[in-house]
mmCIF file of C-alpha atoms in Angstrom:
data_model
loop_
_atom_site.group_PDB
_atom_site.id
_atom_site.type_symbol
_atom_site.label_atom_id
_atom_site.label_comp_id
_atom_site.label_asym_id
_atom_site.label_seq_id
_atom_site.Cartn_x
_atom_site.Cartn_y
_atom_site.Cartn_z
ATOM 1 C CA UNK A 1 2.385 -75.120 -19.305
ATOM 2 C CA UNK A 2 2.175 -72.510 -22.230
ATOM 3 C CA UNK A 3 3.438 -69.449 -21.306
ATOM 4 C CA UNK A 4 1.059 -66.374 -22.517
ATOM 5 C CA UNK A 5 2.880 -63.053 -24.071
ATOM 6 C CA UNK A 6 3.554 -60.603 -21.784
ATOM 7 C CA UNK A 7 0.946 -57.646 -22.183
ATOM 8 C CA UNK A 8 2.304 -54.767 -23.769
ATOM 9 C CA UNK A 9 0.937 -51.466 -21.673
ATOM 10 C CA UNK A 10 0.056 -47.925 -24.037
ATOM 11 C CA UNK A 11 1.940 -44.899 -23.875
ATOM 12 C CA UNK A 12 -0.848 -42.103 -22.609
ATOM 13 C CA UNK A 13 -0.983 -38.319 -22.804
ATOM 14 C CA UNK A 14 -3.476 -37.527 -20.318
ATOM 15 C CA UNK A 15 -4.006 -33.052 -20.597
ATOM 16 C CA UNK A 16 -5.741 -31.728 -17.309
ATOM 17 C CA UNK A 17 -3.380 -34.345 -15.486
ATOM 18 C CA UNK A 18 -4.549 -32.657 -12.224
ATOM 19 C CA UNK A 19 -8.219 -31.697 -12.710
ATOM 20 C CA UNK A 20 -10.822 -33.952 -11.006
ATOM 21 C CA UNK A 21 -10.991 -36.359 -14.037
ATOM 22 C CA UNK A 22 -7.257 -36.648 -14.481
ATOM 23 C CA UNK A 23 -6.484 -37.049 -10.517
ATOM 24 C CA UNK A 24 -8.760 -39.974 -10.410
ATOM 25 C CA UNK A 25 -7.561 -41.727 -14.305
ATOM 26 C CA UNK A 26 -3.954 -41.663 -12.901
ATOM 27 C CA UNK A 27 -4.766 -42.941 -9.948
ATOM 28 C CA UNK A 28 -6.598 -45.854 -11.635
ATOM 29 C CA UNK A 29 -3.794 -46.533 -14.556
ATOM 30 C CA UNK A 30 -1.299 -46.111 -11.902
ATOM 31 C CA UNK A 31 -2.546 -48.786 -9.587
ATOM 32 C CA UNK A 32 -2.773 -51.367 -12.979
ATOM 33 C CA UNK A 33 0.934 -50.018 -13.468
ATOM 34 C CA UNK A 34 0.414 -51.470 -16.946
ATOM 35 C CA UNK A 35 0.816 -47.905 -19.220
ATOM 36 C CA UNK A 36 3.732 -45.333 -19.361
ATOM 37 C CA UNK A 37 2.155 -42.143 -18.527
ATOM 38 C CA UNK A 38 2.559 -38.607 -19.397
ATOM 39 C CA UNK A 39 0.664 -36.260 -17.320
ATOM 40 C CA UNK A 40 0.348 -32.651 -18.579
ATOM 41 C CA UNK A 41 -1.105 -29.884 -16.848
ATOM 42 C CA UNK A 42 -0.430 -26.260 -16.166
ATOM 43 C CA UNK A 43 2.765 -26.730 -13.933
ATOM 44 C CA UNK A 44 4.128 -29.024 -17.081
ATOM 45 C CA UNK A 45 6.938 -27.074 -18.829
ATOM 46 C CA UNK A 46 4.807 -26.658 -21.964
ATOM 47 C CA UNK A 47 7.957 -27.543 -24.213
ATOM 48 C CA UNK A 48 6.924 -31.191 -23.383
ATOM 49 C CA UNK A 49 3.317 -31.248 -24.961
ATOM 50 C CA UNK A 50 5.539 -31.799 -28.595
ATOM 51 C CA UNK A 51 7.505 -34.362 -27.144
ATOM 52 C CA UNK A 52 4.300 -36.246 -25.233
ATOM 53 C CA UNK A 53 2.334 -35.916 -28.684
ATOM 54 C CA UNK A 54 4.939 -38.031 -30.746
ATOM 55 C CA UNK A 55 5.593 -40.267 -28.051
ATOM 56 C CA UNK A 56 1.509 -40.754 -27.114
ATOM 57 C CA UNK A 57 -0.413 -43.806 -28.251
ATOM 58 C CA UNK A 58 -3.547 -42.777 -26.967
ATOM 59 C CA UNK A 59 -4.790 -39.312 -25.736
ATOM 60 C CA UNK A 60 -6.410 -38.149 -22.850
ATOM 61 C CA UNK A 61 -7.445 -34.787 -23.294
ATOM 62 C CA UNK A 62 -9.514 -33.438 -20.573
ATOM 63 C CA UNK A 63 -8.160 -30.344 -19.684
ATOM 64 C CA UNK A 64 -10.485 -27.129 -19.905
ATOM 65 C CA UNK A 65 -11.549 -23.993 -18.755
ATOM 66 C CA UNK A 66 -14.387 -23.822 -16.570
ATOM 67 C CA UNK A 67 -14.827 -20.790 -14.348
ATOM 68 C CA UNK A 68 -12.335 -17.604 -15.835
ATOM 69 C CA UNK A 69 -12.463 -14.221 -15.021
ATOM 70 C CA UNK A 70 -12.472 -13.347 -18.734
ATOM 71 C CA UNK A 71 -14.621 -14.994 -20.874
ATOM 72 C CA UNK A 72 -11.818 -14.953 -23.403
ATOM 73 C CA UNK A 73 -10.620 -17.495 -21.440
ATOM 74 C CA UNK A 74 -13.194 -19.991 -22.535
ATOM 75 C CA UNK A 75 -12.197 -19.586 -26.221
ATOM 76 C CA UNK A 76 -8.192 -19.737 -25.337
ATOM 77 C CA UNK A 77 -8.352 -22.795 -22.887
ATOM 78 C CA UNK A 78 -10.943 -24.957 -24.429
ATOM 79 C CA UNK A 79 -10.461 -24.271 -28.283
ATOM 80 C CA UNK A 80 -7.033 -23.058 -28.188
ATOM 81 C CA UNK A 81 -5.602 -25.730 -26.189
ATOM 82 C CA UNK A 82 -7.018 -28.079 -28.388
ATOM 83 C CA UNK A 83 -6.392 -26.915 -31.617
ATOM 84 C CA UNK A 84 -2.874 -26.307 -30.475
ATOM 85 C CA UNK A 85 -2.283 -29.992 -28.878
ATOM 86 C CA UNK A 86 -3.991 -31.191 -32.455
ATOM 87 C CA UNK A 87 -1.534 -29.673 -34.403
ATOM 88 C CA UNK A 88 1.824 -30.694 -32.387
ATOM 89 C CA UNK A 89 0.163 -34.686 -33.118
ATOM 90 C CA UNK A 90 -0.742 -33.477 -36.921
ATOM 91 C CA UNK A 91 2.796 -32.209 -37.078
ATOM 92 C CA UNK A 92 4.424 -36.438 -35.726
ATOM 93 C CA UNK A 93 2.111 -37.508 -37.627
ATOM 94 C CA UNK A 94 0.689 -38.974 -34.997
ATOM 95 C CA UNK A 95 -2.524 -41.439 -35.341
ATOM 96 C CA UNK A 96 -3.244 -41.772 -31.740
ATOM 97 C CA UNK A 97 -6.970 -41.863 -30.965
ATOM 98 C CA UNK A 98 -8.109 -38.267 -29.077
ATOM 99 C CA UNK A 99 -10.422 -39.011 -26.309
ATOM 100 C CA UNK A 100 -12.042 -35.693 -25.424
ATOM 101 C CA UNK A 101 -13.822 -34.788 -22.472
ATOM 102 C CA UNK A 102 -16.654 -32.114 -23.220
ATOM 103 C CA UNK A 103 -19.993 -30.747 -21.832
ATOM 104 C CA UNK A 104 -23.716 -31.237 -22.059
ATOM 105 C CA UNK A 105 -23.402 -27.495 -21.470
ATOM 106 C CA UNK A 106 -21.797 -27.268 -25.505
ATOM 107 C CA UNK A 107 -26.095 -27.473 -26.545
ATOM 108 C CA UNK A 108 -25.999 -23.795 -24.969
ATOM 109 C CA UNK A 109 -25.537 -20.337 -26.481
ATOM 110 C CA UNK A 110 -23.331 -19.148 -23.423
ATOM 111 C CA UNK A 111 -19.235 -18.728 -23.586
ATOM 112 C CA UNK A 112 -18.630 -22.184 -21.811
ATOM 113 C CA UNK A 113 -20.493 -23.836 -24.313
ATOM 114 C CA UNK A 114 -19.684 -22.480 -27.489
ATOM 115 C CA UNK A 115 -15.628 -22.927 -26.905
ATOM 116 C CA UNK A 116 -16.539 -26.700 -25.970
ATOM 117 C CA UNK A 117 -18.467 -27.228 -29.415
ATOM 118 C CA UNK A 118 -15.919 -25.240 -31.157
ATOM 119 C CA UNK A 119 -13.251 -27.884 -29.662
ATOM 120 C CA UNK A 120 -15.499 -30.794 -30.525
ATOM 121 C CA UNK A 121 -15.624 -29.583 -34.008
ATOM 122 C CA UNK A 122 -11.530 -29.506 -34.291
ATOM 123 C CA UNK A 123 -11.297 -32.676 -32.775
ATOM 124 C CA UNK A 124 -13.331 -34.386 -35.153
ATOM 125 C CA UNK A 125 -11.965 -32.557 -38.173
ATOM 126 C CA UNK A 126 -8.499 -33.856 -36.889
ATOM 127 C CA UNK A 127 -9.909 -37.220 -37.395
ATOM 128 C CA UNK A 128 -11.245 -36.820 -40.842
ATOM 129 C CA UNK A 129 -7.317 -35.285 -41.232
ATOM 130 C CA UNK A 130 -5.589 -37.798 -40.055
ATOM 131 C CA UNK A 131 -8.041 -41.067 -39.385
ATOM 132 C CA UNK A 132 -6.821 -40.912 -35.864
ATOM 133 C CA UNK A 133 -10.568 -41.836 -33.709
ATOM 134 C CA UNK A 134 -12.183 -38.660 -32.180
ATOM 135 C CA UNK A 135 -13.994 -39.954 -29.034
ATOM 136 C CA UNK A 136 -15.693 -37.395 -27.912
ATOM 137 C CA UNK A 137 -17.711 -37.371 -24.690
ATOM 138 C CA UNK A 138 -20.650 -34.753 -23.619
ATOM 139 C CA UNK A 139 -20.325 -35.302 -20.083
ATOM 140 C CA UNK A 140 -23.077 -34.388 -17.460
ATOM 141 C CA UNK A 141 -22.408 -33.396 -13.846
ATOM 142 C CA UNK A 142 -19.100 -35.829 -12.424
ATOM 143 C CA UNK A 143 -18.852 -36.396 -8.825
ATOM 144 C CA UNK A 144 -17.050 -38.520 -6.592
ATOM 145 C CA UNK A 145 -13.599 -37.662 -4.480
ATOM 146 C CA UNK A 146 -10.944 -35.236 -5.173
ATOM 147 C CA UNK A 147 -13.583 -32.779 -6.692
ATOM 148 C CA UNK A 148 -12.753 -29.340 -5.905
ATOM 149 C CA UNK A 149 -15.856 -27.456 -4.153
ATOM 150 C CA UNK A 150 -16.913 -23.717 -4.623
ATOM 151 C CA UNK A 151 -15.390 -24.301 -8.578
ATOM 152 C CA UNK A 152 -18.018 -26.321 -10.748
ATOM 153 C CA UNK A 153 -19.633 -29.210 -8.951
ATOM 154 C CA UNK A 154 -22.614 -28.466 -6.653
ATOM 155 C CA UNK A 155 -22.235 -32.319 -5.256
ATOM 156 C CA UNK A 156 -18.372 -31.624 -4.134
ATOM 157 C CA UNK A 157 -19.776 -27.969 -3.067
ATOM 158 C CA UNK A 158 -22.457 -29.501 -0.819
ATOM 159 C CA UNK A 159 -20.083 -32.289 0.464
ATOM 160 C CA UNK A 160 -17.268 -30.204 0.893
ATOM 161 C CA UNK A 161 -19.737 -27.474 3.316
ATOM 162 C CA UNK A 162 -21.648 -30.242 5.303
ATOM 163 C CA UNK A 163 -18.634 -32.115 6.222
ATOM 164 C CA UNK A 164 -17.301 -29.396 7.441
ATOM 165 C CA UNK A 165 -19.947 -27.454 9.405
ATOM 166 C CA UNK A 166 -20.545 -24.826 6.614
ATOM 167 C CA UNK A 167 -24.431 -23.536 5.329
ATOM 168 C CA UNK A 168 -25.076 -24.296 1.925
ATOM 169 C CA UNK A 169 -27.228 -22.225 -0.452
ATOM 170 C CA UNK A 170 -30.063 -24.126 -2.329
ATOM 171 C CA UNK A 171 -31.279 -22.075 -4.877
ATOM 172 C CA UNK A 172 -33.982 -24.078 -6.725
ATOM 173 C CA UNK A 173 -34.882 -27.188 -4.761
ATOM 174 C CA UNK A 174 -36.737 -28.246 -7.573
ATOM 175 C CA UNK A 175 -34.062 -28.235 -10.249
ATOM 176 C CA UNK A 176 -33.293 -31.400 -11.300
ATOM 177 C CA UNK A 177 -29.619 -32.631 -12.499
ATOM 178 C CA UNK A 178 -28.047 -35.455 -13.853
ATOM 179 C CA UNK A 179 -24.793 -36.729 -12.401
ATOM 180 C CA UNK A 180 -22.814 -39.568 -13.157
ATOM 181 C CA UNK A 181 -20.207 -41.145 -10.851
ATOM 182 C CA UNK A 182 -16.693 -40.683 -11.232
ATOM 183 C CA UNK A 183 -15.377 -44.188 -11.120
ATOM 184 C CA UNK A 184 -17.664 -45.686 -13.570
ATOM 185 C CA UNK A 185 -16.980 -42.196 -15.995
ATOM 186 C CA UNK A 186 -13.197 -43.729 -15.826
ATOM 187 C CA UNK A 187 -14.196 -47.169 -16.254
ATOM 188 C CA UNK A 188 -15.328 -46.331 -19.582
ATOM 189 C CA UNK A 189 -12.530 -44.238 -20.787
ATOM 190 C CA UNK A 190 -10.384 -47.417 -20.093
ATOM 191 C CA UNK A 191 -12.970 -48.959 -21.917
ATOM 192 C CA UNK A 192 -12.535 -47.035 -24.958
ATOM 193 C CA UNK A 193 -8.774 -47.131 -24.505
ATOM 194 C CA UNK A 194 -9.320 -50.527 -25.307
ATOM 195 C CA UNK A 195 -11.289 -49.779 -28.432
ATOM 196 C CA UNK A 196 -14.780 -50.118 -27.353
ATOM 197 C CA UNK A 197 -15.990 -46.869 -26.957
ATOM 198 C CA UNK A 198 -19.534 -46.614 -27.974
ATOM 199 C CA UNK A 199 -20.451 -44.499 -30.448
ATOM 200 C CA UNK A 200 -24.067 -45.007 -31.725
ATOM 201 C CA UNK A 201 -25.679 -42.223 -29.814
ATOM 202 C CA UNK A 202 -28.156 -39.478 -30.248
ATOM 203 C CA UNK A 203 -25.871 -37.434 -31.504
ATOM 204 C CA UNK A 204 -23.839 -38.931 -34.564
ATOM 205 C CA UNK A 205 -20.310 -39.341 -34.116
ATOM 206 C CA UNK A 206 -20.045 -38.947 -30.357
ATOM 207 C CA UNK A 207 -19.590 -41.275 -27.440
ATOM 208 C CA UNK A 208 -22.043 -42.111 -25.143
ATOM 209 C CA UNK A 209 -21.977 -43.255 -21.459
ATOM 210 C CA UNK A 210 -23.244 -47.339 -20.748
ATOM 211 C CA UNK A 211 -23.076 -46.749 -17.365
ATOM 212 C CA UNK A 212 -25.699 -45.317 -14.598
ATOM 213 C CA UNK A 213 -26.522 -41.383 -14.987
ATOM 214 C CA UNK A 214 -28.552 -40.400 -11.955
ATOM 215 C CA UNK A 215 -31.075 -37.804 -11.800
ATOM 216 C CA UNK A 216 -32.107 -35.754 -8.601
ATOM 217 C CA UNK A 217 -33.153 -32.561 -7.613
ATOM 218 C CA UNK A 218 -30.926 -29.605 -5.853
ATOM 219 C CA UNK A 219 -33.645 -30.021 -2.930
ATOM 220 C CA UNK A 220 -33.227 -34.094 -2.236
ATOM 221 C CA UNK A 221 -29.498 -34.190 -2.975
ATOM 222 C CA UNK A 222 -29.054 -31.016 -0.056
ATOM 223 C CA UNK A 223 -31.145 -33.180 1.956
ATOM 224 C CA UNK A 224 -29.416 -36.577 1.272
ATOM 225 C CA UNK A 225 -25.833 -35.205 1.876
ATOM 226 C CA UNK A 226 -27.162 -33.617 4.979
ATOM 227 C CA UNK A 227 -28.728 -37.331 5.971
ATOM 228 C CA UNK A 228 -25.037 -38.486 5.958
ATOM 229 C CA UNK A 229 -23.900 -35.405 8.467
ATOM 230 C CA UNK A 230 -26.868 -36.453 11.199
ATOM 231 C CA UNK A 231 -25.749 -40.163 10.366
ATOM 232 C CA UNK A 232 -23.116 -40.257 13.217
ATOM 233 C CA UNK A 233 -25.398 -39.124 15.760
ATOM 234 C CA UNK A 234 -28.331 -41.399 14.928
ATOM 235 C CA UNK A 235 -26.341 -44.149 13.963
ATOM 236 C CA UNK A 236 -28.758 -45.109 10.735
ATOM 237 C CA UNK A 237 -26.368 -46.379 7.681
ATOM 238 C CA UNK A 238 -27.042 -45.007 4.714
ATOM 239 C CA UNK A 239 -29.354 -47.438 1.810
ATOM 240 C CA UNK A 240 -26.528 -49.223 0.246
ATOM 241 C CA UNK A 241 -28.788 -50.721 -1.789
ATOM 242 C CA UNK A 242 -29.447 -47.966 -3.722
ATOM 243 C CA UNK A 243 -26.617 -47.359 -6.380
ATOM 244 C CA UNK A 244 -26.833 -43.683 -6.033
ATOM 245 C CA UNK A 245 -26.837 -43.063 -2.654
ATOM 246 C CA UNK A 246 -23.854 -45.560 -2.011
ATOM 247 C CA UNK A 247 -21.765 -43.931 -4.493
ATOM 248 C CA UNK A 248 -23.139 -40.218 -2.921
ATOM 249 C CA UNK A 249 -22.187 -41.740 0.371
ATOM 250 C CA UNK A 250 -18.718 -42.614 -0.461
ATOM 251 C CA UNK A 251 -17.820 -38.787 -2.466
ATOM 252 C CA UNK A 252 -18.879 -37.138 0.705
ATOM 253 C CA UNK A 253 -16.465 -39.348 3.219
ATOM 254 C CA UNK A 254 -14.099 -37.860 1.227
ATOM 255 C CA UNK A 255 -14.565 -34.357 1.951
ATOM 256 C CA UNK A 256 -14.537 -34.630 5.970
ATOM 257 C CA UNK A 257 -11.261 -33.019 7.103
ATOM 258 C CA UNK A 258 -8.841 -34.059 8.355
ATOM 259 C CA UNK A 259 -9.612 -34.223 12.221
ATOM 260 C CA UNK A 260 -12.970 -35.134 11.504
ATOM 261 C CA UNK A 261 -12.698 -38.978 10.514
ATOM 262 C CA UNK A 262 -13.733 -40.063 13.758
ATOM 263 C CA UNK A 263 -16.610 -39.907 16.116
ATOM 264 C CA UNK A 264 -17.644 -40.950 19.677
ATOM 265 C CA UNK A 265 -20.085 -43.594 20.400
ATOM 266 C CA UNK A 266 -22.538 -42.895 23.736
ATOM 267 C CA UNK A 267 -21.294 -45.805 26.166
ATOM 268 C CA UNK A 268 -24.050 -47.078 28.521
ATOM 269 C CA UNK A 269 -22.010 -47.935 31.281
ATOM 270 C CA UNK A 270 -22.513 -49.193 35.206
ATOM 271 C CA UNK A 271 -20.048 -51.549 37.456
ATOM 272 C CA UNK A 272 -21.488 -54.462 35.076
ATOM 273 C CA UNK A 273 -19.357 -52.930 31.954
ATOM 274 C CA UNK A 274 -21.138 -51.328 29.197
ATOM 275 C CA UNK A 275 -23.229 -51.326 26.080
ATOM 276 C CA UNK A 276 -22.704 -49.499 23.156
ATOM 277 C CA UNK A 277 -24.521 -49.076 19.760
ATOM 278 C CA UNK A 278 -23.091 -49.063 16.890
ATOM 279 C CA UNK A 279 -24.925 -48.634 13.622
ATOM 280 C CA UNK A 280 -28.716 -48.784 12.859
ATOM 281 C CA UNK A 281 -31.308 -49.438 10.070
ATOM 282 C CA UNK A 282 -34.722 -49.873 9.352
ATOM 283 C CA UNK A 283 -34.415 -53.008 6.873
ATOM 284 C CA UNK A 284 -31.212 -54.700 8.375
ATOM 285 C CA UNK A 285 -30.897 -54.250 12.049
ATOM 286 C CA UNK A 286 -28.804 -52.873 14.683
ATOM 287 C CA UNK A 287 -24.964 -54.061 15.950
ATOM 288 C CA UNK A 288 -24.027 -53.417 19.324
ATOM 289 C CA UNK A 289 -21.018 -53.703 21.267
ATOM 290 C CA UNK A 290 -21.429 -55.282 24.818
ATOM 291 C CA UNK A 291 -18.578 -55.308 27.472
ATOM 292 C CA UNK A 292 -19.151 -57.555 30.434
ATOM 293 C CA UNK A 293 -16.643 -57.025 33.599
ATOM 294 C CA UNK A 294 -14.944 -60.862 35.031
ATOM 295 C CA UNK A 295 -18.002 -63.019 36.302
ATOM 296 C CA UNK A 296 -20.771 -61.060 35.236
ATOM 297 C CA UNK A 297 -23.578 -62.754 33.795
ATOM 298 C CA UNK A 298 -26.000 -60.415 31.296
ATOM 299 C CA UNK A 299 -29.098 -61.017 29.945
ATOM 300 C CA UNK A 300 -31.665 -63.423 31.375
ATOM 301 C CA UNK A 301 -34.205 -62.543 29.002
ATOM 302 C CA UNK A 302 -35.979 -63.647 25.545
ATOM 303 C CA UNK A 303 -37.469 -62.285 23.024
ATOM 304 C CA UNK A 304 -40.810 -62.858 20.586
ATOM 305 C CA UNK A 305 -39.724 -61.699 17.482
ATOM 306 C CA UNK A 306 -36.573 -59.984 18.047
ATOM 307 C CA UNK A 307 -33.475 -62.508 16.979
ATOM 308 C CA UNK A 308 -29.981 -61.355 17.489
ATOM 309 C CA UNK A 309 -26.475 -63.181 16.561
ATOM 310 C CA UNK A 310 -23.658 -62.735 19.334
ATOM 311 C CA UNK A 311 -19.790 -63.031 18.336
ATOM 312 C CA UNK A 312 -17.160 -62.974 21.020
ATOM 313 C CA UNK A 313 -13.963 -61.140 20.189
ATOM 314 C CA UNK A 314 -12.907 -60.971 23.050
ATOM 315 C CA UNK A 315 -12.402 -63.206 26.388
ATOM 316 C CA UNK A 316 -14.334 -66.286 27.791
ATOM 317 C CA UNK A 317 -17.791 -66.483 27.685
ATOM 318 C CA UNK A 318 -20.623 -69.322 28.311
ATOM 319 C CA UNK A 319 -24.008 -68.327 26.626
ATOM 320 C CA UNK A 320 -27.003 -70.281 27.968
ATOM 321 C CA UNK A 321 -30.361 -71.284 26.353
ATOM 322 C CA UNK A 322 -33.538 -72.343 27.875
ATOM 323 C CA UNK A 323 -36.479 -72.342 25.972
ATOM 324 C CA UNK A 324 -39.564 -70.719 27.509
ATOM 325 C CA UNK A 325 -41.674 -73.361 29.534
ATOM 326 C CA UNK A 326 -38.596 -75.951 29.177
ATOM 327 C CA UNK A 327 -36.095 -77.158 32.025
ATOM 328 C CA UNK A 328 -33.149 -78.145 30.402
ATOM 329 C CA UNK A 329 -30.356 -75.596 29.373
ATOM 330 C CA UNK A 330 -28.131 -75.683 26.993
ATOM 331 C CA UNK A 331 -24.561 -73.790 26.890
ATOM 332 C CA UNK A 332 -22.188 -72.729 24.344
ATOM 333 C CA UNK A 333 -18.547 -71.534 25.463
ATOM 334 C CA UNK A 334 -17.223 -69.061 23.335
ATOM 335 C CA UNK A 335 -13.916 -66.973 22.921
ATOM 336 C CA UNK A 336 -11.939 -64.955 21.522
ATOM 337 C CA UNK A 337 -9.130 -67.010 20.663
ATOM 338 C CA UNK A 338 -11.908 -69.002 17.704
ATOM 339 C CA UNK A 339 -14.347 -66.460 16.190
ATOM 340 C CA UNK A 340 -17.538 -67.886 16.535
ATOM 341 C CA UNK A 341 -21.647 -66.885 15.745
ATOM 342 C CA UNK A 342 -24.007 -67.613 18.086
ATOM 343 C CA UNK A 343 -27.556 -67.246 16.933
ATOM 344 C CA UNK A 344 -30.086 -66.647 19.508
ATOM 345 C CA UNK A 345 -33.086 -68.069 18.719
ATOM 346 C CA UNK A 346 -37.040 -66.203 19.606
ATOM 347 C CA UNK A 347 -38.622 -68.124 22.421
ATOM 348 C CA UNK A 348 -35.434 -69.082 24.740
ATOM 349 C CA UNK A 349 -34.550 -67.486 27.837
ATOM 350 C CA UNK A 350 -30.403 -66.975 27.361
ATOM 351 C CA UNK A 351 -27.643 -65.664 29.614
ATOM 352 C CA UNK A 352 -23.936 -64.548 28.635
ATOM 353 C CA UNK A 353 -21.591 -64.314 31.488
ATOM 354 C CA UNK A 354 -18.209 -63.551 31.191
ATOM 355 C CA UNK A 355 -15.811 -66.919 32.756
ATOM 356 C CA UNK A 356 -12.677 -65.286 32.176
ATOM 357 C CA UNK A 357 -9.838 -63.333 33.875
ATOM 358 C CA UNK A 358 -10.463 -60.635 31.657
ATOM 359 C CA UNK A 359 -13.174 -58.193 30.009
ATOM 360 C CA UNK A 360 -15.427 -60.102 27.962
ATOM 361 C CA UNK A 361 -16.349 -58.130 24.497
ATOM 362 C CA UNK A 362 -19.081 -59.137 22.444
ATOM 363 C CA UNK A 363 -20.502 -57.688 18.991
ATOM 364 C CA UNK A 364 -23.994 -58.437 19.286
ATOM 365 C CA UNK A 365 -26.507 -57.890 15.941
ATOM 366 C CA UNK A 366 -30.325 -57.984 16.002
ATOM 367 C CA UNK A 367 -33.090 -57.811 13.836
ATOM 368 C CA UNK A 368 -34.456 -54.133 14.297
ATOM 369 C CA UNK A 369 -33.249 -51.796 15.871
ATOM 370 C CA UNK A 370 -34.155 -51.705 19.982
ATOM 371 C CA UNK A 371 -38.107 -49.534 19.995
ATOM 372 C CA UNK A 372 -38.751 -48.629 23.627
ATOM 373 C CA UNK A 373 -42.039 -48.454 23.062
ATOM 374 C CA UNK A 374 -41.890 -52.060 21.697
ATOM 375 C CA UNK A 375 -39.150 -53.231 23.088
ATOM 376 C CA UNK A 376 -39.824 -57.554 22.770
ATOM 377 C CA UNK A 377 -37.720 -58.357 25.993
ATOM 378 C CA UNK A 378 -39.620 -60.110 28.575
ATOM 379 C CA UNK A 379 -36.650 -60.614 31.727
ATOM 380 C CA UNK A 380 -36.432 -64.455 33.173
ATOM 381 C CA UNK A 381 -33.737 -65.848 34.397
ATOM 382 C CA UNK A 382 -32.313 -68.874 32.359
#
């Protein structure tokens, strides 16, 4: 068997070390444990920024100024910074490629965006210095976790208050956004780590984005977020088929605090045992758990339409069919000592009673969720 080289991992200067973008990089290059890292950021003894420049083969610079007190600020943390960090990897002659992390805000005539062109425009003069690649990225709005709310993201703003009980202040339901998930923003700055890092975009010499931007409106991503908070108390799971709501869903699970990861369920009980739902949706169905006491028998009914799947996890139980009009009956035993489906079919009668010493605990999944006004249960006894 040939034995393949052992990959060699980078040595990366990653500025802004613990912004939003640089919390959730490390965490990614950190789990691969491939690369030497050296995070920078303003708790760093700046001293080290020299020795991190000659030792860097790849830079990430993301750090920036977003929200001063002084618009002076803007100029000193976004082209300052930068100009200084280019100068310490001028000065060991460094060739390192300078991934840069900018704005879709630089296009405007404001503070913000006039430091962020004026640190493009070093950055790419550094590479006409030097040959070392400028990859330069005009981001639009980020979200995902470990976004900090109230600061520059309206998505971790609106998370952050929903998940925990606070109002929210809509402005301009109509003003639409374009966001871009953080995970898939990181999976292509590993990308161009790796040297493919596009840069045939609209605007010549920068980087572009091949993954999904999203674009919604203040007014349905308020409402959206808000569909997540009244989500434990109607049980409906959010459309995981749609990219941007999944990846919306996930950012704001990461804003509940801390003693608000769980939730209570409404438990139907009687001296039978009890029946509780779980989760609910229009397209796929609702999942139930059932709990039957020793030698109860539930059920006795069938259904038209409706067709559910039962799984023991729990305890003996004997599920019996009959189908409608038919004598014989058929049984299944079923426990929770060998996970097994059960499908129950439209048009049979069928029981479940619990032949155990114990409680019997099923998770029990049907088609739609349970319509009293239609509910498709017509009671005979198997």
């Amino acid at each position: 068997m040939e034995n393949k080289p052992k990959q060699t991992g980078k040595t990366l200067l990653i500025t802004g070390a613990n912004g939003f973008l640089g919390k959730n990089l490390i965490a990614r290059l950190r789990a691969e444990g491939t690369h030497t890292l050296l995070p920078f950021d303003l708790d760093t003894p700046p001293e080290r920024l020299a020795e991190y420049a000659a030792r860097a083969d790849f830079v990430f610079h993301l750090a920036g100024v977003n929200r001063p007190k002084d618009p002076a600020e803007f100029y000193a943390g976004n082209r300052g910074f930068t100009e200084h960090l280019l100068a310490l990897l001028q000065a060991a002659g460094s060739k390192a490629p300078v991934l840069v992390t900018s704005s879709v805000q630089a296009e405007l005539a404001n503070d913000y965006g006039k430091s962020k062109r004026e640190a493009e425009a070093l950055v790419f003069e550094h590479e006409q210095k030097t040959g070392a690649p400028a990859l330069v990225y005009r981001l639009p709005g980020v979200f995902g976790k470990w976004c900090r709310p109230s600061y520059n993201s309206v998505v971790a703003t609106f998370c952050h208050n929903i998940a925990n009980g606070l109002p929210i202040e809509v402005r301009d339901p109509a003003y639409r956004l374009p966001l871009v998930y953080v995970d898939d923003v990181v999976d292509q700055f590993l990308a161009a780590m790796e040297g493919r890092a596009p840069r045939d975009c609209s605007l010549p010499g920068f980087c572009h984005l091949m993954c999904d931007t999203y674009e919604t409106t203040l007014g349905d991503l308020a409402k959206t977020i808000q569909s997540f908070s009244e989500s434990r108390a109607s049980l409906a799971v959010p459309d995981m088929g749609d990219a941007f709501t999944k990846k919306l869903y996930a950012a704001y699970l990461s804003y509940l605090p801390a003693n608000g990861f769980s939730y209570p369920l409404a438990m139907h009980s009687d001296t039978r045992g009890s029946f509780t739902e779980f989760l609910r949706t229009p397209e796929r169905g609702q999942v139930s758990v059932n709990i039957a006491k020793p030698g109860i028998v539930k059920g006795n009914h069938w259904h038209n339409t409706k067709n559910e799947k039962f799984l023991v996890v729990r305890g003996e139980g004997l599920i019996r069919f009959r189908r409608v009009g038919a004598d014989e009956v058929l049984e299944y035993r079923v426990s929770g000592e060998r996970l097994t489906v059960v499908d129950i079919p439209t048009g049979y009668v069928h029981s479940i009673e619990n032949v155990g010493t114990d409680d019997l605990v099923t998770v029990m999944w049907a088609n739609e969720p349970f319509d009293p006004q239609r509910p498709d249960t017509i009671y005979e006894k198997v």
